[in-house]
PDB file of C-alpha atoms in Angstrom:
ATOM      1  CA  MET S 278      -0.166   0.016   0.085  1.00 55.00           C
ATOM      2  CA  THR S 279       1.299   3.420  -1.006  1.00 57.00           C
ATOM      3  CA  THR S 280       1.166   6.381   0.937  1.00 58.00           C
ATOM      4  CA  ALA S 281       0.255  10.095  -0.501  1.00 55.00           C
ATOM      5  CA  ALA S 282       3.979  10.739   0.542  1.00 54.00           C
ATOM      6  CA  GLN S 283       5.256   7.993  -1.564  1.00 58.00           C
ATOM      7  CA  THR S 284       2.923   8.952  -4.471  1.00 53.00           C
ATOM      8  CA  ILE S 285       4.179  12.469  -4.332  1.00 54.00           C
ATOM      9  CA  GLU S 286       7.801  11.239  -4.116  1.00 56.00           C
ATOM     10  CA  ALA S 287       7.255   8.655  -7.291  1.00 55.00           C
ATOM     11  CA  THR S 288       5.744  11.612  -9.383  1.00 58.00           C
ATOM     12  CA  THR S 289       8.186  14.319  -8.460  1.00 58.00           C
ATOM     13  CA  PRO S 290      11.027  14.164 -10.541  1.00 58.00           C
ATOM     14  CA  ALA S 291      14.540  14.071  -8.925  1.00 58.00           C
ATOM     15  CA  PRO S 292      15.977  17.332  -8.189  1.00 57.00           C
ATOM     16  CA  SER S 293      18.359  18.108 -10.895  1.00 59.00           C
ATOM     17  CA  ALA S 294      22.091  19.335 -11.051  1.00 56.00           C
ATOM     18  CA  PRO S 295      22.240  23.044  -9.747  1.00 58.00           C
ATOM     19  CA  ALA S 296      21.928  25.498 -12.814  1.00 58.00           C
ATOM     20  CA  THR S 297      25.048  26.570 -14.308  1.00 62.00           C
ATOM     21  CA  ALA S 298      25.815  29.953 -15.378  1.00 59.00           C
ATOM     22  CA  PRO S 299      25.092  30.519 -18.961  1.00 61.00           C
ATOM     23  CA  ALA S 300      27.990  29.849 -21.598  1.00 65.00           C
ATOM     24  CA  LEU S 301      30.158  33.157 -21.843  1.00 72.00           C
ATOM     25  CA  GLU S 302      30.248  34.346 -25.548  1.00 73.00           C
ATOM     26  CA  PRO S 303      33.515  34.309 -26.779  1.00 74.00           C
ATOM     27  CA  ALA S 304      35.595  37.695 -27.101  1.00 70.00           C
ATOM     28  CA  PRO S 305      35.352  39.308 -30.194  1.00 69.00           C
ATOM     29  CA  VAL S 306      38.374  38.383 -32.707  1.00 73.00           C
ATOM     30  CA  ARG S 307      40.818  41.140 -33.125  1.00 70.00           C
ATOM     31  CA  ARG S 308      41.648  41.448 -36.814  1.00 78.00           C
ATOM     32  CA  PRO S 309      45.003  42.316 -37.490  1.00 87.00           C
ATOM     33  CA  GLY S 310      45.839  45.915 -38.663  1.00 89.00           C
ATOM     34  CA  PRO S 311      48.861  47.876 -39.367  1.00 91.00           C
ATOM     35  CA  PRO S 312      50.977  48.841 -36.324  1.00 84.00           C
ATOM     36  CA  PRO S 313      50.194  51.987 -34.276  1.00 89.00           C
ATOM     37  CA  ARG S 314      51.437  55.363 -35.679  1.00 92.00           C
ATOM     38  CA  PRO S 315      54.914  56.008 -34.376  1.00 90.00           C
ATOM     39  CA  ARG S 316      55.914  59.342 -32.666  1.00 91.00           C
ATOM     40  CA  PRO S 317      57.511  61.822 -34.692  1.00 93.00           C
ATOM     41  CA  LEU S 318      60.555  61.996 -32.919  1.00 92.00           C
ATOM     42  CA  ALA S 319      60.893  58.101 -33.068  1.00 91.00           C
ATOM     43  CA  VAL S 320      60.635  58.230 -36.825  1.00 94.00           C
ATOM     44  CA  LEU S 321      63.302  61.053 -37.002  1.00 96.00           C
ATOM     45  CA  VAL S 322      65.652  59.271 -34.747  1.00 95.00           C
ATOM     46  CA  ALA S 323      65.358  55.988 -36.676  1.00 95.00           C
ATOM     47  CA  THR S 324      65.539  57.604 -39.943  1.00 97.00           C
ATOM     48  CA  GLY S 325      68.547  59.757 -38.977  1.00 97.00           C
ATOM     49  CA  THR S 326      70.346  56.701 -37.090  1.00 97.00           C
ATOM     50  CA  SER S 327      69.658  54.475 -40.281  1.00 97.00           C
ATOM     51  CA  THR S 328      70.921  57.145 -42.795  1.00 98.00           C
ATOM     52  CA  ALA S 329      74.013  57.819 -40.762  1.00 98.00           C
ATOM     53  CA  ALA S 330      74.900  54.286 -40.651  1.00 98.00           C
ATOM     54  CA  LEU S 331      74.721  53.598 -44.059  1.00 98.00           C
ATOM     55  CA  LEU S 332      76.234  56.745 -45.046  1.00 98.00           C
ATOM     56  CA  LEU S 333      79.153  55.817 -42.773  1.00 98.00           C
ATOM     57  CA  LEU S 334      79.507  52.278 -44.776  1.00 98.00           C
ATOM     58  CA  VAL S 335      79.852  53.971 -47.909  1.00 98.00           C
ATOM     59  CA  ALA S 336      82.300  56.203 -46.545  1.00 98.00           C
ATOM     60  CA  LEU S 337      84.428  53.622 -45.018  1.00 97.00           C
ATOM     61  CA  GLY S 338      83.841  51.720 -48.129  1.00 97.00           C
ATOM     62  CA  THR S 339      85.279  54.495 -50.176  1.00 97.00           C
ATOM     63  CA  VAL S 340      88.155  54.658 -48.261  1.00 97.00           C
ATOM     64  CA  LEU S 341      89.127  50.878 -48.156  1.00 95.00           C
ATOM     65  CA  HIS S 342      88.225  50.887 -51.979  1.00 96.00           C
ATOM     66  CA  HIS S 343      85.683  48.091 -51.201  1.00 94.00           C
ATOM     67  CA  PRO S 344      81.920  48.454 -50.915  1.00 93.00           C
ATOM     68  CA  LEU S 345      80.757  47.797 -47.499  1.00 95.00           C
ATOM     69  CA  LEU S 346      76.996  49.017 -48.348  1.00 96.00           C
ATOM     70  CA  ILE S 347      75.389  45.830 -50.029  1.00 96.00           C
ATOM     71  CA  PRO S 348      71.470  46.008 -49.948  1.00 97.00           C
ATOM     72  CA  PRO S 349      70.909  43.426 -47.218  1.00 98.00           C
ATOM     73  CA  LEU S 350      72.721  45.590 -44.705  1.00 98.00           C
ATOM     74  CA  ALA S 351      70.551  48.444 -45.329  1.00 98.00           C
ATOM     75  CA  ALA S 352      67.661  45.935 -44.529  1.00 98.00           C
ATOM     76  CA  SER S 353      69.469  45.118 -41.626  1.00 98.00           C
ATOM     77  CA  MET S 354      69.705  48.464 -40.347  1.00 98.00           C
ATOM     78  CA  ALA S 355      66.296  49.362 -41.095  1.00 97.00           C
ATOM     79  CA  LEU S 356      65.190  46.320 -38.610  1.00 97.00           C
ATOM     80  CA  VAL S 357      67.786  47.519 -36.009  1.00 97.00           C
ATOM     81  CA  ALA S 358      66.665  51.186 -36.149  1.00 96.00           C
ATOM     82  CA  ALA S 359      63.048  50.666 -36.266  1.00 94.00           C
ATOM     83  CA  SER S 360      62.230  47.565 -34.583  1.00 93.00           C
ATOM     84  CA  PRO S 361      65.301  47.039 -31.996  1.00 95.00           C
ATOM     85  CA  ASP S 362      62.983  44.736 -29.748  1.00 94.00           C
ATOM     86  CA  LEU S 363      62.555  42.342 -32.626  1.00 95.00           C
ATOM     87  CA  PRO S 364      64.618  38.977 -32.244  1.00 96.00           C
ATOM     88  CA  LEU S 365      65.674  39.697 -36.106  1.00 96.00           C
ATOM     89  CA  SER S 366      67.202  43.021 -34.432  1.00 97.00           C
ATOM     90  CA  GLN S 367      69.494  41.422 -31.786  1.00 97.00           C
ATOM     91  CA  PRO S 368      73.215  41.348 -32.375  1.00 98.00           C
ATOM     92  CA  ARG S 369      73.141  37.416 -32.451  1.00 97.00           C
ATOM     93  CA  SER S 370      70.769  37.776 -35.442  1.00 98.00           C
ATOM     94  CA  VAL S 371      72.315  40.588 -37.027  1.00 98.00           C
ATOM     95  CA  ILE S 372      75.847  39.485 -36.866  1.00 98.00           C
ATOM     96  CA  GLY S 373      75.520  35.868 -36.707  1.00 98.00           C
ATOM     97  CA  GLY S 374      72.922  35.566 -39.396  1.00 98.00           C
ATOM     98  CA  GLN S 375      74.710  37.797 -41.827  1.00 98.00           C
ATOM     99  CA  LEU S 376      78.035  35.844 -41.362  1.00 98.00           C
ATOM    100  CA  LEU S 377      76.150  32.163 -41.463  1.00 98.00           C
ATOM    101  CA  SER S 378      74.545  33.046 -44.654  1.00 98.00           C
ATOM    102  CA  ALA S 379      77.763  34.491 -46.260  1.00 98.00           C
ATOM    103  CA  LEU S 380      79.499  31.146 -45.261  1.00 98.00           C
ATOM    104  CA  THR S 381      76.413  29.112 -46.575  1.00 98.00           C
ATOM    105  CA  GLY S 382      76.953  31.072 -50.022  1.00 98.00           C
ATOM    106  CA  PHE S 383      80.251  30.277 -50.012  1.00 98.00           C
ATOM    107  CA  ALA S 384      79.647  26.514 -49.325  1.00 98.00           C
ATOM    108  CA  VAL S 385      77.104  26.410 -52.139  1.00 98.00           C
ATOM    109  CA  LEU S 386      79.775  28.153 -54.434  1.00 97.00           C
ATOM    110  CA  ALA S 387      82.264  25.882 -53.549  1.00 97.00           C
ATOM    111  CA  VAL S 388      80.180  22.807 -54.529  1.00 98.00           C
ATOM    112  CA  ALA S 389      78.166  24.308 -57.331  1.00 97.00           C
ATOM    113  CA  GLY S 390      79.859  27.425 -58.733  1.00 97.00           C
ATOM    114  CA  PRO S 391      78.345  30.878 -59.072  1.00 97.00           C
ATOM    115  CA  GLY S 392      74.750  31.258 -60.805  1.00 97.00           C
ATOM    116  CA  LEU S 393      71.119  31.620 -60.393  1.00 98.00           C
ATOM    117  CA  TRP S 394      70.572  28.028 -59.495  1.00 98.00           C
ATOM    118  CA  SER S 395      73.335  28.345 -56.657  1.00 98.00           C
ATOM    119  CA  ALA S 396      71.954  31.528 -55.797  1.00 98.00           C
ATOM    120  CA  ALA S 397      68.444  30.033 -55.161  1.00 98.00           C
ATOM    121  CA  VAL S 398      69.855  27.025 -53.169  1.00 98.00           C
ATOM    122  CA  ALA S 399      71.864  29.275 -50.907  1.00 98.00           C
ATOM    123  CA  GLY S 400      69.107  31.599 -49.980  1.00 98.00           C
ATOM    124  CA  GLY S 401      67.349  28.810 -48.908  1.00 98.00           C
ATOM    125  CA  LEU S 402      69.751  26.906 -47.197  1.00 98.00           C
ATOM    126  CA  ALA S 403      70.999  30.013 -45.374  1.00 98.00           C
ATOM    127  CA  LEU S 404      67.432  30.228 -43.671  1.00 97.00           C
ATOM    128  CA  GLY S 405      67.952  26.602 -42.334  1.00 97.00           C
ATOM    129  CA  ALA S 406      71.381  27.490 -40.790  1.00 98.00           C
ATOM    130  CA  MET S 407      70.038  30.493 -39.166  1.00 98.00           C
ATOM    131  CA  MET S 408      67.141  28.752 -37.680  1.00 97.00           C
ATOM    132  CA  LEU S 409      69.375  25.997 -36.470  1.00 98.00           C
ATOM    133  CA  ALA S 410      71.887  28.626 -35.100  1.00 97.00           C
ATOM    134  CA  ARG S 411      68.906  30.449 -33.284  1.00 97.00           C
ATOM    135  CA  ALA S 412      70.086  33.615 -35.272  1.00 97.00           C
ATOM    136  CA  PRO S 413      67.140  34.470 -37.661  1.00 96.00           C
ATOM    137  CA  HIS S 414      67.729  37.226 -39.612  1.00 97.00           C
ATOM    138  CA  SER S 415      65.595  37.692 -42.884  1.00 96.00           C
ATOM    139  CA  PRO S 416      67.759  40.128 -44.716  1.00 98.00           C
ATOM    140  CA  ALA S 417      70.949  37.848 -44.857  1.00 98.00           C
ATOM    141  CA  ALA S 418      69.371  35.380 -46.843  1.00 98.00           C
ATOM    142  CA  ALA S 419      69.862  37.954 -49.499  1.00 98.00           C
ATOM    143  CA  THR S 420      73.609  37.926 -48.662  1.00 98.00           C
ATOM    144  CA  ALA S 421      73.924  33.949 -49.468  1.00 98.00           C
ATOM    145  CA  VAL S 422      72.172  34.908 -52.673  1.00 98.00           C
ATOM    146  CA  ILE S 423      74.763  37.661 -53.337  1.00 98.00           C
ATOM    147  CA  VAL S 424      77.475  35.383 -52.431  1.00 98.00           C
ATOM    148  CA  ALA S 425      76.635  32.679 -54.908  1.00 98.00           C
ATOM    149  CA  LEU S 426      75.806  35.428 -57.567  1.00 97.00           C
ATOM    150  CA  GLY S 427      78.996  37.302 -57.256  1.00 96.00           C
ATOM    151  CA  SER S 428      81.694  34.898 -56.020  1.00 97.00           C
ATOM    152  CA  PRO S 429      83.507  37.434 -53.930  1.00 97.00           C
ATOM    153  CA  PRO S 430      87.042  36.807 -52.214  1.00 97.00           C
ATOM    154  CA  PHE S 431      86.340  35.021 -49.090  1.00 98.00           C
ATOM    155  CA  TRP S 432      88.391  36.539 -46.591  1.00 97.00           C
ATOM    156  CA  THR S 433      87.847  40.208 -47.744  1.00 97.00           C
ATOM    157  CA  PHE S 434      84.002  39.788 -48.143  1.00 97.00           C
ATOM    158  CA  THR S 435      83.711  38.054 -44.535  1.00 98.00           C
ATOM    159  CA  GLY S 436      85.985  40.417 -42.890  1.00 97.00           C
ATOM    160  CA  LEU S 437      84.356  43.445 -43.985  1.00 97.00           C
ATOM    161  CA  LEU S 438      80.666  42.047 -43.563  1.00 98.00           C
ATOM    162  CA  ALA S 439      81.393  41.208 -39.885  1.00 98.00           C
ATOM    163  CA  ALA S 440      82.866  44.836 -39.625  1.00 97.00           C
ATOM    164  CA  SER S 441      79.790  46.330 -41.219  1.00 98.00           C
ATOM    165  CA  CYS S 442      77.437  44.580 -39.168  1.00 98.00           C
ATOM    166  CA  ALA S 443      79.335  45.271 -35.963  1.00 98.00           C
ATOM    167  CA  LEU S 444      78.950  48.854 -37.154  1.00 98.00           C
ATOM    168  CA  LEU S 445      75.012  48.565 -37.617  1.00 98.00           C
ATOM    169  CA  VAL S 446      74.727  46.975 -34.083  1.00 98.00           C
ATOM    170  CA  ALA S 447      76.772  50.108 -32.713  1.00 97.00           C
ATOM    171  CA  ALA S 448      74.549  52.314 -34.387  1.00 97.00           C
ATOM    172  CA  GLY S 449      71.545  50.769 -32.786  1.00 97.00           C
ATOM    173  CA  TRP S 450      73.088  50.769 -29.255  1.00 97.00           C
ATOM    174  CA  LEU S 451      73.853  54.362 -29.639  1.00 96.00           C
ATOM    175  CA  MET S 452      70.401  55.332 -30.703  1.00 95.00           C
ATOM    176  CA  ALA S 453      69.098  53.224 -27.828  1.00 94.00           C
ATOM    177  CA  ARG S 454      71.301  55.351 -25.447  1.00 93.00           C
ATOM    178  CA  ALA S 455      70.327  58.476 -26.926  1.00 91.00           C
ATOM    179  CA  THR S 456      66.525  57.658 -26.835  1.00 90.00           C
ATOM    180  CA  ARG S 457      66.610  55.515 -23.313  1.00 88.00           C
ATOM    181  CA  ARG S 458      65.450  52.290 -24.998  1.00 89.00           C
ATOM    182  CA  THR S 459      66.969  48.952 -24.602  1.00 91.00           C
ATOM    183  CA  TYR S 460      69.143  47.577 -27.385  1.00 94.00           C
ATOM    184  CA  PRO S 461      70.065  45.277 -27.572  1.00 96.00           C
ATOM    185  CA  VAL S 462      67.629  43.236 -25.346  1.00 94.00           C
ATOM    186  CA  TYR S 463      70.143  40.234 -25.645  1.00 92.00           C
ATOM    187  CA  TRP S 464      73.761  39.909 -27.136  1.00 87.00           C
ATOM    188  CA  ILE S 465      74.059  35.998 -27.459  1.00 83.00           C
TER     189      ILE S 465
END
C-alpha cells in the first residue's frame, strides 16, 4: 500500500543538478591591422640613425676601396633602427645571421659554382642554417644569394661583412642610449 507521501515522491522528478551559469560568449576576434602610428621623434631618430650608419658604411667603403654597403645591410639597419626589440634585430641575429648566410653562400659556391641556381639554393639553405643557430635574420638570406651570384673573395668579403654588421649594431646601441631604449635586448 502506498502512502500519499510515496505517491508524491514517485511523481516528483528528482532534483536536477544545480543550474550552471550561461555559457560566456567568446571575446570578439581582433582583426590584425597596421601597427600604431609612431611618434614623430621616433621616426626622426630611427631615420637619422639608419641614414647615418649607411652613409658611414659608404664612407668607409670609399676609404677602403671596397663596397661595404650591400642591400641586405640596408635592410638589417632598418630592422635595428625601426624594431630594436625584435629577435631579428638583436646582435646575435644581425651579425651571426649575416655571417652564417655568407658562409652558406660560400659553401654552395664551392660545390655548385656561381649562378642563379646556386643563388636560389644558397638563399634557401641560409634560412635553415640561421634557424638551427637560433640567429634568424631575414635580410641575411639575401647575403647568401649575393655570395653565390658574385663569387667575392672569401676573406675580404667575410671580414668586411663582420665589421659592417658590428657597425650597424653599434649604431643601434648608440640610438638606444640617446633615446633611453633598451638595445640590444640580448647579446648572445
